[in-house]
Coordinates of C-alpha atoms in Angstrom, one line a residue:
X1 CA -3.3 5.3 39.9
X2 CA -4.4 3.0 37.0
X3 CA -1.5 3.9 34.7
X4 CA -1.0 1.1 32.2
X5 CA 2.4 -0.1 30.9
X6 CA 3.2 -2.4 28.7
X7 CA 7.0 -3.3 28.3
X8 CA 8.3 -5.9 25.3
X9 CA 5.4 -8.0 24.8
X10 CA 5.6 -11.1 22.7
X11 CA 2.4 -12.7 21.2
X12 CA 2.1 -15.7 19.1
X13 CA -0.5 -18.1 17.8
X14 CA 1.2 -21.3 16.8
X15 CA 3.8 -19.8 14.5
X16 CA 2.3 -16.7 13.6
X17 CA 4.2 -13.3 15.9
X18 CA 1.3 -11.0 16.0
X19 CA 3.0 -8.6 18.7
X20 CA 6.8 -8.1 18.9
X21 CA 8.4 -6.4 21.8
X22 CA 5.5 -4.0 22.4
X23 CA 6.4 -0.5 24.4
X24 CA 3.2 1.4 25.5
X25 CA 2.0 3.1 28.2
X26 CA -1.5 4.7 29.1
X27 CA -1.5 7.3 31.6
X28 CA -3.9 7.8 34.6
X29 CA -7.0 8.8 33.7
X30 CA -6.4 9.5 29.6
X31 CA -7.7 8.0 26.7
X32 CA -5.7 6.3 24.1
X33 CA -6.4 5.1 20.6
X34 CA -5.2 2.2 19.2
X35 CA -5.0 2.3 15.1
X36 CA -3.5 0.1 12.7
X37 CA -4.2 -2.1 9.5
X38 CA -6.2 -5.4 9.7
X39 CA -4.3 -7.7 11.0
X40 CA -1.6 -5.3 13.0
X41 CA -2.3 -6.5 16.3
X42 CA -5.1 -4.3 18.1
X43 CA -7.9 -6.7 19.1
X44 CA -5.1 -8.9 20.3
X45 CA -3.4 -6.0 22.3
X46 CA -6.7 -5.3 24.0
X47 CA -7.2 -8.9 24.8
X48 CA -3.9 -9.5 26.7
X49 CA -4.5 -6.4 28.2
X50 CA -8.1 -7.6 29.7
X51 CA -6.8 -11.0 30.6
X52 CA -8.7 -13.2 27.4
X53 CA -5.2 -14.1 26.7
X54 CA -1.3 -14.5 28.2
X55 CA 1.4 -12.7 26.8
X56 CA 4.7 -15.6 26.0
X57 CA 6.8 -12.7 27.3
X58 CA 7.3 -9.3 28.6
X59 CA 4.9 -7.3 31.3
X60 CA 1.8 -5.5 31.5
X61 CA 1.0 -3.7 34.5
X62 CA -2.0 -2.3 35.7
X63 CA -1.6 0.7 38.3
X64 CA 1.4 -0.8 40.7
X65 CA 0.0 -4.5 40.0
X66 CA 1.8 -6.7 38.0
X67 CA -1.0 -8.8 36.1
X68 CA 0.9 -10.6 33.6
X69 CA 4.7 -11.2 33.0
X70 CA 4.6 -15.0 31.5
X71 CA 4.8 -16.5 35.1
X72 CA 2.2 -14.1 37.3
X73 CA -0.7 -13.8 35.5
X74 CA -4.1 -12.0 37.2
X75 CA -7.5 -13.8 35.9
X76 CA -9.7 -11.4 33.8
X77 CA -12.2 -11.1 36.3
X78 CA -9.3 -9.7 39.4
X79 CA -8.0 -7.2 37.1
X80 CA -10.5 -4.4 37.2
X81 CA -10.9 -4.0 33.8
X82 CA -14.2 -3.4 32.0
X83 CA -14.2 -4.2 28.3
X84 CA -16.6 -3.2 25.8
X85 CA -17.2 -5.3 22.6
X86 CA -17.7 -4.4 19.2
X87 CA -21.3 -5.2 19.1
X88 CA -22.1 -4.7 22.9
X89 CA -23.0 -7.9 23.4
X90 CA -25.8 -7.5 26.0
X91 CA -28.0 -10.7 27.3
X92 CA -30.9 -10.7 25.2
X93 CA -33.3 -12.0 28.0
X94 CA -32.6 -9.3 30.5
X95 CA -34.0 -5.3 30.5
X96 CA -31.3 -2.5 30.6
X97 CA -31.4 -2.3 34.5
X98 CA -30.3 -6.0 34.3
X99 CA -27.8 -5.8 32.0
X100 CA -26.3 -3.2 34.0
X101 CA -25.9 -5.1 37.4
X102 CA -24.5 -7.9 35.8
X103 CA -21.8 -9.0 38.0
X104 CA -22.6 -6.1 40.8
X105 CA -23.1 -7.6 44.1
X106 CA -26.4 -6.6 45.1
X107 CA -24.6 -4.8 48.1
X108 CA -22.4 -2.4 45.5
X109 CA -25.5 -1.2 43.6
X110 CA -26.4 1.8 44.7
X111 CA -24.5 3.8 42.3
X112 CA -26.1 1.8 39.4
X113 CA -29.1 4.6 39.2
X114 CA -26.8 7.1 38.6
X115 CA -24.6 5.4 36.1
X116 CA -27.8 4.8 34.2
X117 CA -28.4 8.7 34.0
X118 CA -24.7 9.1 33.2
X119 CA -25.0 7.4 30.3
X120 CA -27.7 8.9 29.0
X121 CA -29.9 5.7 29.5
X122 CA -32.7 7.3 32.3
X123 CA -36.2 6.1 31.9
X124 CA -35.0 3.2 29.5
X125 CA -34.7 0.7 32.6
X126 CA -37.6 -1.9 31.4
X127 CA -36.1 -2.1 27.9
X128 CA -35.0 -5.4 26.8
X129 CA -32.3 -5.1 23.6
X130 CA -34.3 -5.6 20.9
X131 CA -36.2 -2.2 21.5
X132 CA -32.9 -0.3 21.6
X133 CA -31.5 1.2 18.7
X134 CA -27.6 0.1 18.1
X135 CA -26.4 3.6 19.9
X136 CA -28.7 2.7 23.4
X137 CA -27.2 -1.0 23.1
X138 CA -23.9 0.4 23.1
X139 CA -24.5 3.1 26.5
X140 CA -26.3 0.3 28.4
X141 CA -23.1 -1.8 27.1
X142 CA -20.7 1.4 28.6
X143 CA -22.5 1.1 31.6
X144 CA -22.1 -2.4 32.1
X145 CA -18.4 -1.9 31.7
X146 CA -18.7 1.3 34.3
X147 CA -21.0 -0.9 37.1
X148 CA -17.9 -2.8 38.5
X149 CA -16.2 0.8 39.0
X150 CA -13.2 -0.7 37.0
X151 CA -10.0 1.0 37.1
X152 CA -9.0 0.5 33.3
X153 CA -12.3 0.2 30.2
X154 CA -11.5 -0.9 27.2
X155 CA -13.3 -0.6 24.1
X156 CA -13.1 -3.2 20.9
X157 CA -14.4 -0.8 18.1
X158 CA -17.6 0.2 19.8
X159 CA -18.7 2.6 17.4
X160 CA -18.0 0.8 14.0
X161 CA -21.5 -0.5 13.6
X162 CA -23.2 2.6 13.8
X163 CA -23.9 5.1 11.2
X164 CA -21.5 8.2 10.6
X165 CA -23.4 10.6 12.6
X166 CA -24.6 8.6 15.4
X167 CA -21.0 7.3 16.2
X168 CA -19.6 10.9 16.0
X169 CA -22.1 12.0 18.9
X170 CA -21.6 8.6 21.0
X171 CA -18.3 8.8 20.9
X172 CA -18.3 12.7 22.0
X173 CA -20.4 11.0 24.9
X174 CA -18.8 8.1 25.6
X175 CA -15.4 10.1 26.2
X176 CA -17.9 12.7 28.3
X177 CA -18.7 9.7 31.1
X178 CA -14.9 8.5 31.1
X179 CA -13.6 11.6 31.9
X180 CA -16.7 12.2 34.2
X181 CA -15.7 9.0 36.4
X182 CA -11.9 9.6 36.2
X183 CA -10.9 6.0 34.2
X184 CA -8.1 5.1 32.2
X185 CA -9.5 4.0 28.5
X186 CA -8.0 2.8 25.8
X187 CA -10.3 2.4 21.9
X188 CA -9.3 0.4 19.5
X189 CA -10.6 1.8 16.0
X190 CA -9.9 1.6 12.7
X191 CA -11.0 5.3 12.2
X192 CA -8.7 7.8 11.7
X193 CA -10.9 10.6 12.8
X194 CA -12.2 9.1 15.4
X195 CA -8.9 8.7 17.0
X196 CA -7.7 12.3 16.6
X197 CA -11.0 13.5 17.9
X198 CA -11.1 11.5 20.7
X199 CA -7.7 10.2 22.5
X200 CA -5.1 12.4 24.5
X201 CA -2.7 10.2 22.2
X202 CA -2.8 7.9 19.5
X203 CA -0.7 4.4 19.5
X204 CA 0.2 3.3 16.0
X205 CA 0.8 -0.3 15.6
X206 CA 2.5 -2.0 12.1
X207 CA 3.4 -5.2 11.9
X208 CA 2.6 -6.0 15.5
X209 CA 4.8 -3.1 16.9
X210 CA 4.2 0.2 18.4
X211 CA 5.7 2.2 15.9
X212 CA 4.6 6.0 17.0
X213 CA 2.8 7.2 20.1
X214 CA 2.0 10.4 20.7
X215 CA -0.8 13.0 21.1
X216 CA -3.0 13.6 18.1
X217 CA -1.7 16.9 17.2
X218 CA 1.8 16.2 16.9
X219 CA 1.1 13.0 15.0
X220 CA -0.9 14.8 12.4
X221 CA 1.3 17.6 12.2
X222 CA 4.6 16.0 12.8
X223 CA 4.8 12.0 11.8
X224 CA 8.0 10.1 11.9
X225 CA 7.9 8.6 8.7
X226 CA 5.8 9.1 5.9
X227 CA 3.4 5.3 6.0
X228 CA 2.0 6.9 9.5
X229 CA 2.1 10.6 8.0
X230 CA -0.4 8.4 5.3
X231 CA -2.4 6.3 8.1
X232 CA -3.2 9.5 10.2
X233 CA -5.8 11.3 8.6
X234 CA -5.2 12.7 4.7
X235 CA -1.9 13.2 3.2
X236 CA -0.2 14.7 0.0
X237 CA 3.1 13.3 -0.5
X238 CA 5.1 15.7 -3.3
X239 CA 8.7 15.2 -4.6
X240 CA 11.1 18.0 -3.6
X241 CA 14.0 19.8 -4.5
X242 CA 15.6 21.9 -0.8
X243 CA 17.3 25.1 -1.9
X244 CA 18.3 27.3 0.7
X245 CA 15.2 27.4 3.4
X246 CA 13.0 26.9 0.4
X247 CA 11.8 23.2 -0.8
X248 CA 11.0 23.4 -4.2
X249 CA 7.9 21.5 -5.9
X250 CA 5.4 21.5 -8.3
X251 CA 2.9 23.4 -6.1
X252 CA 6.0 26.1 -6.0
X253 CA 8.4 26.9 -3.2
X254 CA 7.7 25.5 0.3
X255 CA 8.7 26.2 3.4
X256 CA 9.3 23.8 5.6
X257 CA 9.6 23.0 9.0
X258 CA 12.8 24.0 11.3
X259 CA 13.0 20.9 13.6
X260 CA 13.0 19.1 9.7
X261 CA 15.2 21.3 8.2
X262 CA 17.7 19.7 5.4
X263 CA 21.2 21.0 6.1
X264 CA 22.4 20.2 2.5
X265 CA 20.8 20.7 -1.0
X266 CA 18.9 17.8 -1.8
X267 CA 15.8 15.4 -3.0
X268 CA 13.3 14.7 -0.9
X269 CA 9.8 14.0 -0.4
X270 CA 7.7 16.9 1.6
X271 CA 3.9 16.1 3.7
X272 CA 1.4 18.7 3.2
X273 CA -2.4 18.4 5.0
X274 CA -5.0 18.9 2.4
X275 CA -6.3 22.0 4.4
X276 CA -2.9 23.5 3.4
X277 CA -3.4 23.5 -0.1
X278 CA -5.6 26.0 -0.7
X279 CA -8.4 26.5 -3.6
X280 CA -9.2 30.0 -5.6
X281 CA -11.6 29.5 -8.5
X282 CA -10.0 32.2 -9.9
X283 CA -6.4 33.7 -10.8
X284 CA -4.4 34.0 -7.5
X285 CA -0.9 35.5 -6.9
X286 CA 1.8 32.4 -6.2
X287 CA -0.4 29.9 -7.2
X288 CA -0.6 26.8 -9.7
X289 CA -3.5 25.5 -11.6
X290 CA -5.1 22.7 -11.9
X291 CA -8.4 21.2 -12.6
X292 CA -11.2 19.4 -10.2
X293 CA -11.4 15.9 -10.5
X294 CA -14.1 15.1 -7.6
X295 CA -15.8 16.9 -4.9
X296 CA -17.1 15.2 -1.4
X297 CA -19.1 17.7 -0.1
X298 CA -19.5 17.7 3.6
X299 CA -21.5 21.0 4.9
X300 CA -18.7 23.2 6.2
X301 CA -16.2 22.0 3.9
X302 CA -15.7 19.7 0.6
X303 CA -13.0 17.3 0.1
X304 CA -11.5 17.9 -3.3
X305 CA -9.1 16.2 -5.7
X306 CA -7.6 17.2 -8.3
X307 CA -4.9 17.0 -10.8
X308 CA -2.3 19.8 -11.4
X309 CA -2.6 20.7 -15.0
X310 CA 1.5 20.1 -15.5
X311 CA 0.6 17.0 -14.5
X312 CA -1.8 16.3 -16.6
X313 CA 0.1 17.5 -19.7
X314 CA 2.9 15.3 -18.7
X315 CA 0.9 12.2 -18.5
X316 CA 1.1 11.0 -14.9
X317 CA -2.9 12.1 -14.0
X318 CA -1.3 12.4 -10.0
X319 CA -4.0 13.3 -8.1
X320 CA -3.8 15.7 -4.7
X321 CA -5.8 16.7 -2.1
X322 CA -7.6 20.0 -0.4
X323 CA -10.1 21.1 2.3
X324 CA -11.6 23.9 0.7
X325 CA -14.8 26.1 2.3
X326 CA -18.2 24.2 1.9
X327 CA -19.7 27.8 0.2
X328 CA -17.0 27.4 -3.0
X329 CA -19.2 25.7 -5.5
X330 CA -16.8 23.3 -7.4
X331 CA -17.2 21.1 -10.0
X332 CA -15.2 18.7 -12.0
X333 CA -14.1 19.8 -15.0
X334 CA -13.3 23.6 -13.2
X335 CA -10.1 25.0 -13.3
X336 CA -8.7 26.0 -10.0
X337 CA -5.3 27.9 -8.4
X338 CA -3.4 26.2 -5.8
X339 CA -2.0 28.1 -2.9
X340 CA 0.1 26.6 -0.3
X341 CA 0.2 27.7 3.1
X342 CA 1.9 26.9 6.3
X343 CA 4.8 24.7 6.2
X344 CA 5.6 20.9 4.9
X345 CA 7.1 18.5 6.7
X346 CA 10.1 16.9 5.3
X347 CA 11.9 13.5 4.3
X348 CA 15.1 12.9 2.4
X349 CA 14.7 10.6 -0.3
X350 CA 16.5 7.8 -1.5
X351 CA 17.9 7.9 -5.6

């Protein structure tokens, strides 16, 4: 078993807390995505959890070993661990193969051809760095990570220097191998999508605490407070008025969800996905209109904002957003009708 679990860690530098009473653990054989703001602790999360650095206090255990609790504390090297680094940070003077065995006893290499295959790296072998593009420098720096047959890999935001569509397939294929060879992972990104593609569950940190965890789907759908509801993928925040079942806004009545349900009349503020507000270019039954601001077009689908046209008469130019179908040709300038389906997700709000 290589769970992971990390109990009240405390991490300073000179004065400065960058992790506060951390709580996270990784189970056996998943994958789990740490996101945050610049600054919120990840890099330094991954190092303690690699051995680059000592925790002042709490534990973090690697399958039933205790590797650092401010007394014990397990070398990098006697951990298991494989780490990969932002930029893969190969050794220049030495071919694929090489760069591979790295630290493999010559005795423990015969699995090394197979790895290489794994990874998608076969017939690459001679290559020296240079003559890789960034997404081979990043497999042969997988496989590195994979030779020592580690118990735990992580991964410093591996795919951030690669363009958009070569990190999506890497990362499809880098997920591929670890669950091929049955390791515990945990990613570090500053990508959003990345981590809800990716991870069984995503570990939000603010402020140098873990302050949700949970698998990507229920942190989309169902965030504890509305700054993470904001950090995990796109978000419209509306005001609202709860009547009955119903929340009323300015896109209309909404329902919302049960396990949120208000028990009183009140204010507050609902969450609604952009693919739940959806766009008719022309007149639609229970709908409001409003006019295009900008279109991201993106094949299948188009991100779009726009401005509600009460807005707009009253002055505040708020802005929301909507997933609608690639094949609806909008423009700015268009007029379009607003319809709302599925339900929001609700928090009361403070007057």
């Amino acid at each position: 078993m290589s769970t992971i679990r990390i109990a009240g860690v405390d991490k300073s530098f000179d004065t400065t807390s960058v992790l506060a009473r951390v709580e996270l653990e990784v189970p056996n054989e998943s994958i789990t995505a740490v996101v945050g703001a610049s600054g919120s602790g990840k890099t330094t999360l991954l190092r303690l959890i690699a051995g680059f650095e000592q925790v002042d206090s709490g534990s973090i255990t690697i399958g039933d070993v205790v590797v650092d609790d401010g007394d014990r504390f397990e070398r990098a090297e006697r951990r298991g661990v494989g780490y990969v680094p932002q930029e893969g940070a190969l050794f220049p003077h030495l071919n694929v193969a090489r760069n591979i065995a790295f630290g493999v006893p010559k005795k423990d290499r015969d699995h090394l051809a197979e790895l290489v295959d794994l990874v998608g790296l076969s017939g690459l072998e001679s290559r020296y760095p240079h003559q890789l593009s960034g997404g081979q420098q990043q497999r042969v720096a997988l496989a590195r990570a994979l030779a020592i047959r580690p118990a735990v890999v992580l991964l410093d935001e591996p795919f951030s220097s690669l363009d958009a569509t070569l990190r999506v397939g890497l990362g499809r294929d880098v997920i591929r191998v670890l669950k091929k060879s049955g390791t515990t992972a945990v990613l570090v990104t500053h990508d959003q999508d990345e981590a809800l593609a990716l991870a069984d569950q995503i570990a939000v940190l603010r402020g140098g605490r873990v302050k949700a965890c949970a698998d990507p789907r229920s942190l989309y759908y169902d965030p504890p407070d509305l700054e993470i509801a904001a950090s995990i993928g796109e978000a419209n925040v509306v005001d609202a008025r709860v009547e009955g079942d119903r929340a009323q806004t300015v896109l209309g009545p909404i329902r919302f969800n049960g396990d949120s349900a208000a028990t009183v009349t009140g204010e507050y503020s609902v969450l609604l996905r952009p693919e739940q507000l959806v766009l008719h270019d022309t007149p639609h039954a229970e709908s409001v209109v409003g006019t295009v601001d900008e279109v991201q077009f993106h094949g299948h689908d188009a991100l779009v904002m726009f401005t509600l046209d009460s807005d707009r008469t009253a002055g505040s130019g708020r802005q929301l957003l909507a997933r609608a179908r690639g094949d609806l040709a909008l423009k700015p300038g268009q007029s379009v009708w607003i319809e709302v389906r599925g339900h929001g997700k609700l928090w009361a709000t403070s007057r």
